[in-house]
């Protein structure tokens, strides 16, 4: 099925409700559904999905997908007032569960697989808060390549934990776990002195207290 809507070159347009059913055959190849919007010179095409009178999702002319927002600024953006806006659940009688994969290739075109290099960022999770006009980043967890990767099954990694200081919105590294399993706090390189390393500028490096007894 191929549907084109809003392809007028002047002020007129065409539209209406459309019901699509594809791939009901009991054998053979399932059908494809293609929707093309706004191919004319009136405006850039936007595909919207509306339930009742409320828009639920849209794909704008740049290919950005928005759920709960009419102005997505990321490739995929989800907004809402509920306490649990997203959940991933896997039902399986095994020890495995769901996962989120953040991947990076040095290839310049989609689908190209070019090996990454030591120090490359593989993925980040940002924690941001509204500042009155925009959103500022307060903390970040980031995965990087920690050494020279190989052509197959060789990808040394490190995990960085970063926070923004008071008066700043630029996260600074506070702790890392490197590819050797060492935990480094306030330092970015191995001192060779052990698994757990802390670099401090004050005399009190570790404070351990107890309220028992």
Short mmCIF file of C-alpha atoms in Angstrom, two decimals:
data_model
loop_
_atom_site.label_atom_id
_atom_site.label_comp_id
_atom_site.label_asym_id
_atom_site.label_seq_id
_atom_site.Cartn_x
_atom_site.Cartn_y
_atom_site.Cartn_z
CA UNK A 1 0.00 0.00 0.00
CA UNK A 2 1.39 3.42 -0.94
CA UNK A 3 -0.42 6.51 0.31
CA UNK A 4 0.53 10.09 -0.54
CA UNK A 5 -1.12 13.00 1.26
CA UNK A 6 -0.70 16.76 1.09
CA UNK A 7 1.21 16.80 -2.18
CA UNK A 8 -0.53 19.94 -3.47
CA UNK A 9 1.66 22.56 -5.14
CA UNK A 10 -0.74 25.42 -4.35
CA UNK A 11 -3.08 26.20 -1.50
CA UNK A 12 -5.29 23.15 -1.99
CA UNK A 13 -4.70 19.87 -0.22
CA UNK A 14 -6.24 16.45 0.06
CA UNK A 15 -6.77 14.32 3.13
CA UNK A 16 -9.13 12.08 5.05
CA UNK A 17 -9.29 9.08 7.31
CA UNK A 18 -7.45 5.99 6.10
CA UNK A 19 -7.64 2.44 7.42
CA UNK A 20 -4.68 0.21 6.58
CA UNK A 21 -4.46 -3.56 6.76
CA UNK A 22 -1.34 -5.31 5.49
CA UNK A 23 0.02 -8.83 5.48
CA UNK A 24 -3.15 -10.80 6.28
CA UNK A 25 -2.30 -13.59 3.86
CA UNK A 26 -1.86 -17.05 5.37
CA UNK A 27 1.08 -17.70 3.06
CA UNK A 28 3.49 -15.78 0.87
CA UNK A 29 5.18 -12.44 1.65
CA UNK A 30 3.61 -9.87 3.99
CA UNK A 31 2.75 -6.54 2.42
CA UNK A 32 4.49 -3.23 3.11
CA UNK A 33 2.84 0.06 4.06
CA UNK A 34 4.47 3.28 2.84
CA UNK A 35 3.22 6.73 3.88
CA UNK A 36 4.56 9.81 2.10
CA UNK A 37 3.53 13.26 3.32
CA UNK A 38 4.14 16.80 2.11
CA UNK A 39 5.95 16.11 -1.16
CA UNK A 40 4.79 19.40 -2.69
CA UNK A 41 6.09 22.95 -2.36
CA UNK A 42 3.56 24.12 0.27
CA UNK A 43 5.45 22.90 3.35
CA UNK A 44 7.80 20.21 4.54
CA UNK A 45 6.04 16.94 5.23
CA UNK A 46 5.08 15.89 8.75
CA UNK A 47 3.46 12.55 9.60
CA UNK A 48 1.27 12.72 12.72
CA UNK A 49 -0.59 10.02 14.61
CA UNK A 50 -3.73 11.28 16.38
CA UNK A 51 -6.16 9.52 18.72
CA UNK A 52 -9.43 11.41 19.10
CA UNK A 53 -8.37 15.06 19.02
CA UNK A 54 -4.98 14.55 20.69
CA UNK A 55 -1.76 14.05 18.77
CA UNK A 56 0.22 11.12 20.16
CA UNK A 57 3.24 10.88 17.85
CA UNK A 58 4.83 12.64 14.90
CA UNK A 59 7.70 12.26 12.46
CA UNK A 60 8.88 15.65 11.23
CA UNK A 61 10.56 16.58 7.94
CA UNK A 62 14.02 15.98 9.46
CA UNK A 63 13.08 12.44 10.48
CA UNK A 64 12.87 13.32 14.20
CA UNK A 65 10.32 11.24 16.11
CA UNK A 66 8.35 12.82 18.95
CA UNK A 67 5.98 11.13 21.42
CA UNK A 68 4.12 13.56 23.64
CA UNK A 69 5.77 16.53 21.91
CA UNK A 70 5.10 18.37 18.65
CA UNK A 71 8.63 19.79 18.46
CA UNK A 72 11.15 16.96 18.87
CA UNK A 73 14.78 18.08 19.04
CA UNK A 74 16.35 14.60 19.26
CA UNK A 75 16.22 11.64 16.88
CA UNK A 76 13.72 10.08 19.31
CA UNK A 77 12.12 12.18 22.05
CA UNK A 78 9.56 11.07 24.62
CA UNK A 79 7.76 13.55 26.89
CA UNK A 80 4.97 13.04 29.41
CA UNK A 81 3.63 13.87 32.85
CA UNK A 82 3.42 10.27 34.08
CA UNK A 83 5.84 8.87 36.64
CA UNK A 84 6.89 5.93 34.46
CA UNK A 85 7.18 7.13 30.84
CA UNK A 86 9.02 4.06 29.52
CA UNK A 87 9.44 0.40 30.43
CA UNK A 88 11.19 -2.57 28.80
CA UNK A 89 9.99 -6.03 29.81
CA UNK A 90 11.10 -9.43 28.58
CA UNK A 91 9.19 -12.60 29.39
CA UNK A 92 11.48 -15.63 29.24
CA UNK A 93 12.17 -18.67 31.40
CA UNK A 94 15.90 -17.92 31.48
CA UNK A 95 18.26 -15.72 33.49
CA UNK A 96 18.40 -13.15 30.66
CA UNK A 97 16.46 -9.89 30.61
CA UNK A 98 16.16 -6.73 28.48
CA UNK A 99 19.07 -4.51 27.49
CA UNK A 100 19.84 -1.11 26.01
CA UNK A 101 22.75 -1.03 23.56
CA UNK A 102 24.70 2.19 22.90
CA UNK A 103 27.00 1.67 19.92
CA UNK A 104 29.60 3.70 18.02
CA UNK A 105 31.25 3.08 14.65
CA UNK A 106 33.82 5.36 13.03
CA UNK A 107 32.11 4.80 9.70
CA UNK A 108 30.83 8.02 8.12
CA UNK A 109 27.79 6.40 6.49
CA UNK A 110 24.87 4.54 8.04
CA UNK A 111 25.56 0.81 8.22
CA UNK A 112 29.35 1.06 7.78
CA UNK A 113 31.37 -0.79 10.40
CA UNK A 114 34.72 0.95 10.99
CA UNK A 115 36.74 0.02 14.08
CA UNK A 116 36.84 2.56 16.91
CA UNK A 117 40.01 3.82 18.61
CA UNK A 118 41.30 4.09 22.16
CA UNK A 119 39.57 6.95 23.98
CA UNK A 120 36.50 6.98 21.72
CA UNK A 121 33.17 7.55 23.48
CA UNK A 122 30.83 4.58 22.99
CA UNK A 123 27.80 6.00 24.77
CA UNK A 124 26.62 8.37 27.49
CA UNK A 125 23.67 8.65 29.83
CA UNK A 126 22.94 12.27 30.81
CA UNK A 127 20.93 13.49 33.81
CA UNK A 128 19.61 17.03 33.22
CA UNK A 129 17.35 19.49 35.03
CA UNK A 130 15.28 22.44 33.83
CA UNK A 131 16.96 25.80 34.45
CA UNK A 132 14.03 28.03 33.52
CA UNK A 133 14.78 28.32 29.80
CA UNK A 134 16.46 25.04 28.82
CA UNK A 135 17.98 21.93 30.41
CA UNK A 136 21.39 21.78 32.07
CA UNK A 137 23.38 18.61 32.67
CA UNK A 138 24.01 17.71 36.32
CA UNK A 139 25.57 14.27 35.95
CA UNK A 140 26.71 11.77 33.33
CA UNK A 141 27.73 8.14 33.05
CA UNK A 142 29.91 7.45 29.99
CA UNK A 143 31.48 4.40 28.38
CA UNK A 144 34.76 4.72 26.47
CA UNK A 145 37.30 2.52 24.72
CA UNK A 146 40.17 1.87 27.15
CA UNK A 147 42.99 0.66 24.94
CA UNK A 148 43.49 -0.51 21.37
CA UNK A 149 40.58 -2.68 20.18
CA UNK A 150 41.06 -5.71 17.96
CA UNK A 151 39.29 -6.84 14.82
CA UNK A 152 37.16 -9.44 16.61
CA UNK A 153 35.97 -9.85 20.22
CA UNK A 154 38.52 -7.39 21.62
CA UNK A 155 37.02 -4.16 22.95
CA UNK A 156 38.65 -2.93 26.21
CA UNK A 157 36.39 -0.48 27.99
CA UNK A 158 36.15 1.92 30.89
CA UNK A 159 33.18 3.46 32.67
CA UNK A 160 33.28 7.12 33.79
CA UNK A 161 31.09 8.72 36.47
CA UNK A 162 30.83 12.51 36.15
CA UNK A 163 29.07 15.33 38.05
CA UNK A 164 28.75 19.09 37.59
CA UNK A 165 30.10 21.29 40.36
CA UNK A 166 28.00 24.05 41.93
CA UNK A 167 27.88 26.98 39.49
CA UNK A 168 28.55 24.78 36.46
CA UNK A 169 26.59 22.62 34.01
CA UNK A 170 29.62 20.79 32.60
CA UNK A 171 30.12 17.37 34.20
CA UNK A 172 33.63 16.61 35.44
CA UNK A 173 34.96 13.10 35.88
CA UNK A 174 34.94 12.00 39.53
CA UNK A 175 35.46 8.24 39.27
CA UNK A 176 36.28 5.62 36.65
CA UNK A 177 36.47 1.85 36.42
CA UNK A 178 39.08 0.91 33.83
CA UNK A 179 39.52 -2.19 31.67
CA UNK A 180 41.72 -3.80 34.38
CA UNK A 181 38.95 -3.49 36.98
CA UNK A 182 40.73 -0.73 38.90
CA UNK A 183 38.63 1.97 40.56
CA UNK A 184 40.17 5.43 40.23
CA UNK A 185 38.71 8.39 42.15
CA UNK A 186 39.79 11.94 41.23
CA UNK A 187 42.43 10.54 38.91
CA UNK A 188 42.39 9.35 35.29
CA UNK A 189 45.54 7.23 35.09
CA UNK A 190 46.81 4.16 36.94
CA UNK A 191 49.42 4.96 39.61
CA UNK A 192 50.41 1.30 39.87
CA UNK A 193 49.61 1.28 43.60
CA UNK A 194 46.56 -0.97 43.71
CA UNK A 195 43.04 -1.80 42.61
CA UNK A 196 41.45 1.11 44.50
CA UNK A 197 43.17 4.47 44.00
CA UNK A 198 42.22 7.92 45.30
CA UNK A 199 43.88 11.24 44.52
CA UNK A 200 43.01 13.85 47.15
CA UNK A 201 43.99 17.43 47.93
CA UNK A 202 43.04 17.26 51.62
CA UNK A 203 44.36 15.30 54.58
CA UNK A 204 41.07 13.46 55.15
CA UNK A 205 40.90 11.05 52.22
CA UNK A 206 38.46 8.46 53.57
CA UNK A 207 35.96 9.00 56.40
CA UNK A 208 34.38 5.85 57.83
CA UNK A 209 31.92 6.23 60.69
CA UNK A 210 29.38 4.04 62.45
CA UNK A 211 26.34 4.63 64.64
CA UNK A 212 26.39 1.06 66.03
CA UNK A 213 27.39 0.59 69.70
#
